Amino acid sequence: MEPVIRVNGLVKRYGSFEAVKGISFEVYKQEIFGLLGPNGAGKTTTLEIIETLREKSAGSVHVAGHDIDRDADSIKRIIGVQLQAAGYYPSLTLTELIGLFAGLYNMQVDAEALLKSVGLEEKRKSRFKELSGGQKQRFSIATTLIHKPSIIFLDEPTTGLDPQARRNLWDLIRKVRDEGTTVVITTHYMDEAEQLCDRVAIMDSGKIISIDSPEKLIDKLVASGFERPREVRKASLEDVFLNLTGHAWTEE
Ligand code: ATP
């Protein structure tokens, strides 16, 4: 498999505190790669260094063959980064916001088709502030796709969403991958990483302690003799809720 991101011996210090402690990993083309770990593990720091938004202290980063030290501009052109919600003009409609972004990128964009691709065609005349949490996240994913990047970065995209909105967002992220984009996400939800990510790097205190597909990580643990203390239920309360309310694509 072809690596599109290569991180080698990456270190980030804030003063005397080492937040990222010499991590190395590769992200392959067209996979959903997750940085999984608790608050403070160093996920956002790592992501923002790769996005060229933060300076690293040591190590090397290559994105699509471009060295971040020499060619950050080329990297910026081929990646899509999710903005925090505060970055949107609240009183513009979704179509107007997409037009604005397209102008910034100097691109012609079919706003209607783009909104349709994230399940927001009916909201095209709504303002950003009128959207639900899940719709806001879907819209912000749409904005990362405007300039047709080969890699997008999503920092905790489902935090604060209800179960149905999370599942809708997972479907959207899978669709984006299936259409050819590499997706790098951070999450502290184990179930999200297990269901969504093709591979995960488990981070803790600035280090990567394991990296593989969720299935292989689980298989390795089971092969080591691990057993759950009690029988696993065949469904969860979340499944009950989703089953009662249905799996609609648009949440209101
Ligand atoms: P979260 O899930 O809470 O976002 P994270 O895994 O993304 O956590 P980071 O935001 O990368 O973690 O932070 C890693 C560590 O670096 C934390 O201990 C944090 O307090 C520290 N840190 C992050 N940014 C700065 C900064 N600008 N100055 C000083 N320390 C920082």
Short mmCIF file of C-alpha atoms and ligand atoms in Angstrom, two decimals:
data_model
loop_
_atom_site.label_atom_id
_atom_site.label_comp_id
_atom_site.label_asym_id
_atom_site.label_seq_id
_atom_site.Cartn_x
_atom_site.Cartn_y
_atom_site.Cartn_z
CA MET A 1 0.00 0.00 0.00
CA GLU A 2 1.08 3.49 -0.83
CA PRO A 3 1.78 5.89 2.08
CA VAL A 4 0.39 9.40 1.52
CA ILE A 5 1.54 10.68 4.91
CA ARG A 6 4.86 9.70 6.48
CA VAL A 7 5.63 10.94 9.99
CA ASN A 8 9.03 10.09 11.42
CA GLY A 9 10.30 10.78 14.94
CA LEU A 10 7.88 13.68 15.41
CA VAL A 11 8.45 15.71 18.58
CA LYS A 12 6.53 18.74 19.86
CA ARG A 13 7.62 20.66 22.94
CA TYR A 14 5.66 23.45 24.60
CA GLY A 15 8.39 25.03 26.70
CA SER A 16 9.88 22.20 28.74
CA PHE A 17 6.77 20.01 28.31
CA GLU A 18 6.99 17.35 25.62
CA ALA A 19 3.45 16.88 24.26
CA VAL A 20 4.49 14.58 21.35
CA LYS A 21 7.39 12.29 22.10
CA GLY A 22 8.98 11.09 18.88
CA ILE A 23 6.12 9.34 17.09
CA SER A 24 6.32 7.63 13.68
CA PHE A 25 3.51 6.36 11.49
CA GLU A 26 2.25 6.18 7.92
CA VAL A 27 -1.20 6.82 6.49
CA TYR A 28 -2.12 4.94 3.32
CA LYS A 29 -4.02 6.20 0.35
CA GLN A 30 -7.80 6.08 0.62
CA GLU A 31 -8.02 4.79 4.17
CA ILE A 32 -9.77 6.21 7.21
CA PHE A 33 -6.92 6.57 9.68
CA GLY A 34 -7.71 7.35 13.31
CA LEU A 35 -5.61 8.94 16.01
CA LEU A 36 -7.26 7.47 19.09
CA GLY A 37 -6.53 8.54 22.65
CA PRO A 38 -7.72 10.35 25.76
CA ASN A 39 -7.73 14.13 26.29
CA GLY A 40 -4.21 15.49 26.24
CA ALA A 41 -2.69 12.50 24.41
CA GLY A 42 -1.32 14.78 21.68
CA LYS A 43 -3.78 14.05 18.88
CA THR A 44 -4.66 17.64 17.96
CA THR A 45 -1.03 18.73 18.17
CA THR A 46 -0.01 15.93 15.79
CA LEU A 47 -2.86 16.70 13.38
CA GLU A 48 -2.14 20.44 13.29
CA ILE A 49 1.55 19.88 12.61
CA ILE A 50 0.68 17.70 9.60
CA GLU A 51 -1.84 20.35 8.49
CA THR A 52 1.05 22.88 8.52
CA LEU A 53 -0.77 24.92 11.19
CA ARG A 54 1.71 24.29 14.02
CA GLU A 55 5.51 24.20 14.09
CA LYS A 56 7.12 20.91 15.07
CA SER A 57 10.12 20.72 17.39
CA ALA A 58 11.85 17.76 15.70
CA GLY A 59 11.28 14.90 13.26
CA SER A 60 10.04 14.83 9.68
CA VAL A 61 6.63 14.93 7.99
CA HIS A 62 5.92 14.19 4.33
CA VAL A 63 2.50 14.58 2.74
CA ALA A 64 2.05 13.18 -0.78
CA GLY A 65 5.82 13.27 -1.12
CA HIS A 66 6.13 16.95 -0.08
CA ASP A 67 8.45 17.72 2.83
CA ILE A 68 6.65 19.96 5.32
CA ASP A 69 9.86 21.93 5.96
CA ARG A 70 10.43 22.74 2.31
CA ASP A 71 7.05 22.70 0.63
CA ALA A 72 4.24 23.53 3.05
CA ASP A 73 2.38 25.44 0.32
CA SER A 74 2.05 22.33 -1.87
CA ILE A 75 0.71 20.45 1.13
CA LYS A 76 -1.87 23.18 1.86
CA ARG A 77 -3.19 22.89 -1.70
CA ILE A 78 -3.98 19.17 -1.51
CA ILE A 79 -5.44 18.91 1.99
CA GLY A 80 -8.84 19.84 3.43
CA VAL A 81 -9.05 21.00 7.04
CA GLN A 82 -12.25 21.26 9.02
CA LEU A 83 -12.83 24.72 10.46
CA GLN A 84 -14.19 25.19 13.95
CA ALA A 85 -17.83 26.35 13.80
CA ALA A 86 -16.83 29.85 14.90
CA GLY A 87 -15.19 30.29 11.51
CA TYR A 88 -18.48 30.58 9.58
CA TYR A 89 -20.44 33.76 9.01
CA PRO A 90 -23.63 32.87 10.91
CA SER A 91 -26.07 34.86 8.80
CA LEU A 92 -25.08 33.57 5.34
CA THR A 93 -26.99 30.67 3.80
CA LEU A 94 -25.19 27.38 3.14
CA THR A 95 -25.16 28.07 -0.60
CA GLU A 96 -23.67 31.52 0.02
CA LEU A 97 -21.02 30.12 2.35
CA ILE A 98 -19.96 27.55 -0.23
CA GLY A 99 -19.78 30.30 -2.85
CA LEU A 100 -17.58 32.30 -0.51
CA PHE A 101 -15.18 29.40 0.09
CA ALA A 102 -15.12 28.54 -3.60
CA GLY A 103 -14.11 32.15 -4.30
CA LEU A 104 -11.29 31.89 -1.79
CA TYR A 105 -10.04 28.77 -3.54
CA ASN A 106 -10.63 30.36 -6.94
CA MET A 107 -12.81 27.40 -7.94
CA GLN A 108 -16.19 26.95 -9.61
CA VAL A 109 -18.34 24.77 -7.39
CA ASP A 110 -21.81 23.31 -7.86
CA ALA A 111 -23.05 24.21 -4.37
CA GLU A 112 -26.29 22.28 -4.78
CA ALA A 113 -24.53 19.05 -5.74
CA LEU A 114 -22.04 19.45 -2.91
CA LEU A 115 -24.82 20.02 -0.35
CA LYS A 116 -26.69 17.03 -1.76
CA SER A 117 -23.60 14.85 -1.34
CA VAL A 118 -23.67 15.53 2.42
CA GLY A 119 -27.46 15.18 2.74
CA LEU A 120 -28.16 18.92 3.14
CA GLU A 121 -29.89 19.78 -0.13
CA GLU A 122 -33.05 20.80 1.74
CA LYS A 123 -31.09 23.14 3.96
CA ARG A 124 -29.38 25.07 1.19
CA LYS A 125 -31.29 28.26 2.02
CA SER A 126 -30.83 27.87 5.77
CA ARG A 127 -28.22 29.80 7.70
CA PHE A 128 -25.39 27.97 9.42
CA LYS A 129 -26.68 28.99 12.86
CA GLU A 130 -30.03 27.32 12.11
CA LEU A 131 -28.51 23.85 11.64
CA SER A 132 -28.49 21.01 14.18
CA GLY A 133 -25.12 19.83 15.54
CA GLY A 134 -24.95 16.92 13.10
CA GLN A 135 -25.92 19.11 10.16
CA LYS A 136 -23.22 21.62 11.12
CA GLN A 137 -20.64 18.85 11.13
CA ARG A 138 -21.82 17.56 7.74
CA PHE A 139 -21.66 21.08 6.35
CA SER A 140 -18.15 21.59 7.65
CA ILE A 141 -17.09 18.33 5.99
CA ALA A 142 -18.59 19.65 2.75
CA THR A 143 -16.43 22.78 3.03
CA THR A 144 -13.28 20.65 3.35
CA LEU A 145 -14.15 19.04 -0.01
CA ILE A 146 -14.61 22.22 -2.08
CA HIS A 147 -11.14 22.26 -3.64
CA LYS A 148 -11.19 18.46 -4.19
CA PRO A 149 -8.38 17.64 -1.75
CA SER A 150 -6.75 14.21 -1.72
CA ILE A 151 -6.64 14.12 2.10
CA ILE A 152 -9.03 15.60 4.68
CA PHE A 153 -8.43 16.05 8.40
CA LEU A 154 -11.28 15.90 10.90
CA ASP A 155 -10.59 16.71 14.57
CA GLU A 156 -13.15 14.95 16.79
CA PRO A 157 -15.92 15.34 14.21
CA THR A 158 -18.62 13.59 16.24
CA THR A 159 -18.04 15.02 19.71
CA GLY A 160 -21.32 16.20 21.19
CA LEU A 161 -23.56 14.53 18.60
CA ASP A 162 -26.41 12.16 19.39
CA PRO A 163 -26.03 8.48 18.34
CA GLN A 164 -28.04 8.83 15.15
CA ALA A 165 -26.20 11.95 14.00
CA ARG A 166 -22.89 10.16 14.72
CA ARG A 167 -23.90 7.18 12.58
CA ASN A 168 -24.98 9.49 9.77
CA LEU A 169 -21.62 11.21 9.95
CA TRP A 170 -19.79 7.86 9.86
CA ASP A 171 -21.73 6.96 6.70
CA LEU A 172 -20.71 10.28 5.16
CA ILE A 173 -17.04 9.82 6.09
CA ARG A 174 -17.07 6.30 4.58
CA LYS A 175 -18.61 7.72 1.41
CA VAL A 176 -15.89 10.37 1.18
CA ARG A 177 -13.26 7.62 1.50
CA ASP A 178 -15.00 5.40 -1.06
CA GLU A 179 -14.94 8.29 -3.52
CA GLY A 180 -11.15 8.40 -3.26
CA THR A 181 -10.21 10.76 -0.42
CA THR A 182 -7.90 9.75 2.42
CA VAL A 183 -9.42 10.66 5.80
CA VAL A 184 -7.46 11.31 8.99
CA ILE A 185 -9.58 11.73 12.11
CA THR A 186 -9.00 12.12 15.82
CA THR A 187 -11.38 10.63 18.32
CA HIS A 188 -11.54 9.57 21.92
CA TYR A 189 -14.51 7.29 21.26
CA MET A 190 -13.41 3.66 21.14
CA ASP A 191 -16.61 2.51 19.40
CA GLU A 192 -16.14 5.16 16.72
CA ALA A 193 -12.59 4.03 16.01
CA GLU A 194 -13.68 0.40 15.93
CA GLN A 195 -16.54 0.95 13.51
CA LEU A 196 -15.16 3.67 11.29
CA CYS A 197 -11.39 3.45 11.02
CA ASP A 198 -9.49 1.16 8.67
CA ARG A 199 -6.46 1.57 10.94
CA VAL A 200 -5.86 3.34 14.23
CA ALA A 201 -2.85 4.65 16.10
CA ILE A 202 -3.52 4.47 19.82
CA MET A 203 -1.91 7.48 21.51
CA ASP A 204 -1.26 8.04 25.18
CA SER A 205 0.85 10.76 26.82
CA GLY A 206 2.47 11.81 23.54
CA LYS A 207 3.40 8.31 22.35
CA ILE A 208 1.88 5.82 19.92
CA ILE A 209 1.49 2.63 21.91
CA SER A 210 -0.03 0.51 19.15
CA ILE A 211 -1.00 0.82 15.51
CA ASP A 212 -3.04 -1.55 13.33
CA SER A 213 -6.56 -2.22 12.09
CA PRO A 214 -9.15 -2.46 14.89
CA GLU A 215 -9.81 -6.11 13.96
CA LYS A 216 -6.14 -7.06 14.21
CA LEU A 217 -5.69 -5.21 17.51
CA ILE A 218 -8.69 -7.08 18.94
CA ASP A 219 -7.52 -10.43 17.48
CA LYS A 220 -4.07 -9.95 19.02
CA LEU A 221 -5.60 -9.25 22.41
CA VAL A 222 -7.84 -12.31 22.18
CA ALA A 223 -4.90 -14.48 21.02
CA SER A 224 -2.98 -13.37 24.11
CA GLY A 225 -5.59 -15.14 26.23
CA PHE A 226 -7.72 -12.14 27.11
CA GLU A 227 -11.32 -12.88 27.94
CA ARG A 228 -14.12 -10.51 28.83
CA PRO A 229 -15.31 -11.05 32.38
CA ARG A 230 -18.93 -11.56 31.33
CA GLU A 231 -20.87 -12.44 28.24
CA VAL A 232 -21.32 -9.62 25.76
CA ARG A 233 -24.91 -8.63 25.03
CA LYS A 234 -26.05 -8.96 21.45
CA ALA A 235 -27.36 -5.39 21.38
CA SER A 236 -26.95 -2.22 23.40
CA LEU A 237 -29.35 0.46 24.61
CA GLU A 238 -28.04 2.58 21.73
CA ASP A 239 -29.18 -0.12 19.28
CA VAL A 240 -32.61 -0.14 20.94
CA PHE A 241 -32.88 3.63 20.59
CA LEU A 242 -31.75 3.65 16.97
CA ASN A 243 -34.11 0.82 16.14
CA LEU A 244 -37.06 2.64 17.67
CA THR A 245 -36.30 5.94 16.01
CA GLY A 246 -35.13 4.61 12.64
CA HIS A 247 -31.92 5.15 10.70
CA ALA A 248 -32.92 8.24 8.74
CA TRP A 249 -30.13 10.02 6.91
CA THR A 250 -31.20 13.54 7.89
CA GLU A 251 -31.61 14.28 11.55
CA GLU A 252 -33.88 17.20 12.43
P1 ATP B 1 -7.99 16.62 23.35
O1 ATP B 1 -8.72 15.36 23.08
O2 ATP B 1 -8.27 17.18 24.71
O3 ATP B 1 -8.06 17.64 22.25
P2 ATP B 1 -5.34 15.95 22.41
O4 ATP B 1 -4.96 14.52 22.41
O5 ATP B 1 -5.78 16.52 21.12
O6 ATP B 1 -6.44 16.19 23.50
P3 ATP B 1 -3.43 18.09 22.47
O7 ATP B 1 -4.44 19.17 22.33
O8 ATP B 1 -2.57 17.79 21.33
O9 ATP B 1 -4.11 16.76 22.99
O10 ATP B 1 -2.52 18.45 23.74
C1 ATP B 1 -1.45 17.60 24.18
C2 ATP B 1 -0.80 18.21 25.39
O11 ATP B 1 -0.13 19.43 25.03
C3 ATP B 1 -1.76 18.59 26.50
O12 ATP B 1 -1.15 18.30 27.75
C4 ATP B 1 -1.96 20.08 26.33
O13 ATP B 1 -2.23 20.71 27.56
C5 ATP B 1 -0.62 20.52 25.79
N1 ATP B 1 -0.75 21.68 24.87
C6 ATP B 1 -1.49 21.75 23.74
N2 ATP B 1 -1.38 22.95 23.14
C7 ATP B 1 -0.55 23.69 23.92
C8 ATP B 1 -0.04 25.02 23.84
N3 ATP B 1 -0.35 25.82 22.82
N4 ATP B 1 0.78 25.43 24.82
C9 ATP B 1 1.11 24.61 25.84
N5 ATP B 1 0.67 23.34 25.98
C10 ATP B 1 -0.15 22.87 25.05
#
